[in-house]
Amino acid sequence: MSQMPQQAPVSKCPSCEEPLEPGDRFCGACGYDLSVVPAPPEDSPTVVMNGAAPGPGPARDEVDWPTARDSDGQGRPAPVHAAAELPGTDSGGSPLPSQEPSAPEEPAREPGRESAQEHSSGVRLDRPAEPDEYPLQAPAPRSSPEPAAAAPAAGAGGKVCVACRAGRVDRDGYCENCGHAQPRERDHMEQESGPVAAVSDRGLRHHRNEDAFSVGCTALPDGAPATVAIVCDGVSSATRPDDASLAASRAAGESLLGALPRGTHPQQAMHDAILAASHAVNALAAEPATAREQAPHQNAPACTLVGAVVTAGLLVVGWVGDSRVYWVPADRATPPARLTEDDSWAAQMVAAGLMSEAEAYADERAHAITGWLGADAYELEPHTASFKPDRPGVVVVCTDGLWNYAESAQEMAEATPLDAAVRPLHSARVLVGHALDGGGHDNVTVALLPFPAPPQGAGSA
C-alpha cells in the first residue's frame, strides 16, 4: 500500500505569514518553529468496532481470504470496535474526532472547492469563477403549423421535448417545435442495484454535472452477499473533469465487482480499485489534444473518489480527496459517525494544530484539496479502513455537494430518512433534495448501502 507523503513545505509562516524559503526550519521574521507541522501518519487501513478479537463465526467468516495489507498476518483484519465507539481511527491510525465540526456561517465560505490553481505543496485549489445561474439556452421558437404532428414522430423513436411535450428533439439537443434546450443525460442520474442505490444531480448553480457513481452487488466465494458503491467528484479547474469522474467510477466499480467473487479481501479489493481508478484517469491525460473540450493548456483531468463495500459482517471504506462516508445506525439513539477524513487544506490545518476546526472551515481555502486522482496528482495515497458494526444501519457515500449542507454526522443522520435501509433509492432522492433546498451550489451525488448486506435480490420497498 502506498505510503503517505511527507508534509508539503509551508509557503508562508503560519504565525506572521512571512514568505518562506524551501528548507526553512524557523521563520526568519518571527522565529516560528516550522517543525510543529507534523508529517501525516502512515496508512493503517483496518479498524474494528466491537472492542474484542473476533471469535469463530458462521460459514461466511471462514472464507480463505488472501492476506490483506496491515492485517494480523493470518488473513484477518485487526480487532474491531463496537458501533457505539465509531468512528474509531482513520486510515492513518489517528483517531477521528468524536464530534464533527460545526458548519461555519455561510458568508465565511462558499461550498465547493477553491480557485483554479495548483501548488508545488501538493494542494489543489479548485473553485473557478462561475455565474450564479446557468439558464438553459432557448433560441427563438421555430414555426410549426402542426405541432401535434410532431408527437407521433417523437414517439416513433425520438425524444419528446421536456418543455412543450410535443416537439421532437434534434441531434443538437433542441426541440424542433419550441426550440427549448434539453437537459443533458448526466444532469440527473439514478440507479438501483439490489439493496444499493445512488442519485446524482447537476445542482442549481453549475452548468454541468461533473460527478459520477457506480453501484452494484455481487457474492463472495461462500455465497455471502456484498454490495459496492463508488462516488467520484470531478475537479472543476481540470480539463474534462466529467470524463475523469466517469472513468474513475467505472474502473473502480468494475475492479471491486471482479475481485470480490474471486476471494480477494474487501479491504485489499478497495485499495486495488482505487489504483485502477487512478490508472483510468491518468490515461485521459495521454489522449490527443483534439479529444479535449477547449483548452489543451489546462492541467490533466482529475477527480476525487470515495467508496464502500458492505458484506454480511464487514464494512470497508476507501477514499482519495474530500468526498465522505457516514455511518447512520438504524437505532437513531446510537450516535452516527463520519468514517473518512478529508484530504483538504482545512483538515491539514486542524491536524497540525495551527487552527481550530471553526477557524479552518471558515477560511476561504478550506476546500482546497490535497489529494486527488490524476496525472498531475502530488502523490497517490489511497486511504482504506474497515469496520464491523454490531447493529444494523445505513452507509451514506457522498460528495461535498451534499455534506456542505449536512456536515456533521448528526446533521447527516437527521437528513437521512428513518427507512433508508429498506428504501435506499427514495432516501437518496431525499438527501439530494436536501442539498438542493439548501442552495444546490455544487453537483450533488449520494449512494446508500444498508448494513449488513441483505440477501441478494432484496431492494427498495
PDB file of C-alpha atoms in Angstrom, residues 8-14 18-29 32-37:
ATOM      1  CA  ALA A   8       4.487  19.582   1.959  1.00  0.00           C
ATOM      2  CA  PRO A   9       6.514  22.753   2.714  1.00  0.00           C
ATOM      3  CA  VAL A  10       4.519  25.683   4.047  1.00  0.00           C
ATOM      4  CA  SER A  11       4.847  28.627   1.660  1.00  0.00           C
ATOM      5  CA  LYS A  12       4.103  31.191   4.361  1.00  0.00           C
ATOM      6  CA  CYS A  13       4.759  31.322   8.075  1.00  0.00           C
ATOM      7  CA  PRO A  14       1.589  30.124   9.884  1.00  0.00           C
ATOM      8  CA  GLU A  18       6.085  35.933   6.072  1.00  0.00           C
ATOM      9  CA  PRO A  19       7.163  34.132   2.830  1.00  0.00           C
ATOM     10  CA  LEU A  20       9.423  31.131   3.497  1.00  0.00           C
ATOM     11  CA  GLU A  21      12.243  29.550   1.545  1.00  0.00           C
ATOM     12  CA  PRO A  22      12.460  25.805   0.855  1.00  0.00           C
ATOM     13  CA  GLY A  23      14.223  24.055   3.718  1.00  0.00           C
ATOM     14  CA  ASP A  24      13.500  26.747   6.330  1.00  0.00           C
ATOM     15  CA  ARG A  25      13.043  25.312   9.797  1.00  0.00           C
ATOM     16  CA  PHE A  26      12.269  28.608  11.513  1.00  0.00           C
ATOM     17  CA  CYS A  27      10.597  31.785  10.295  1.00  0.00           C
ATOM     18  CA  GLY A  28      13.200  34.490   9.653  1.00  0.00           C
ATOM     19  CA  ALA A  29      10.761  37.226  10.699  1.00  0.00           C
ATOM     20  CA  TYR A  32       8.163  30.484  14.472  1.00  0.00           C
ATOM     21  CA  ASP A  33       9.208  26.818  14.721  1.00  0.00           C
ATOM     22  CA  LEU A  34       8.069  25.280  11.424  1.00  0.00           C
ATOM     23  CA  SER A  35       8.656  21.737  12.655  1.00  0.00           C
ATOM     24  CA  VAL A  36       5.357  21.839  14.556  1.00  0.00           C
ATOM     25  CA  VAL A  37       3.577  20.859  11.337  1.00  0.00           C
TER      26      VAL A  37
END
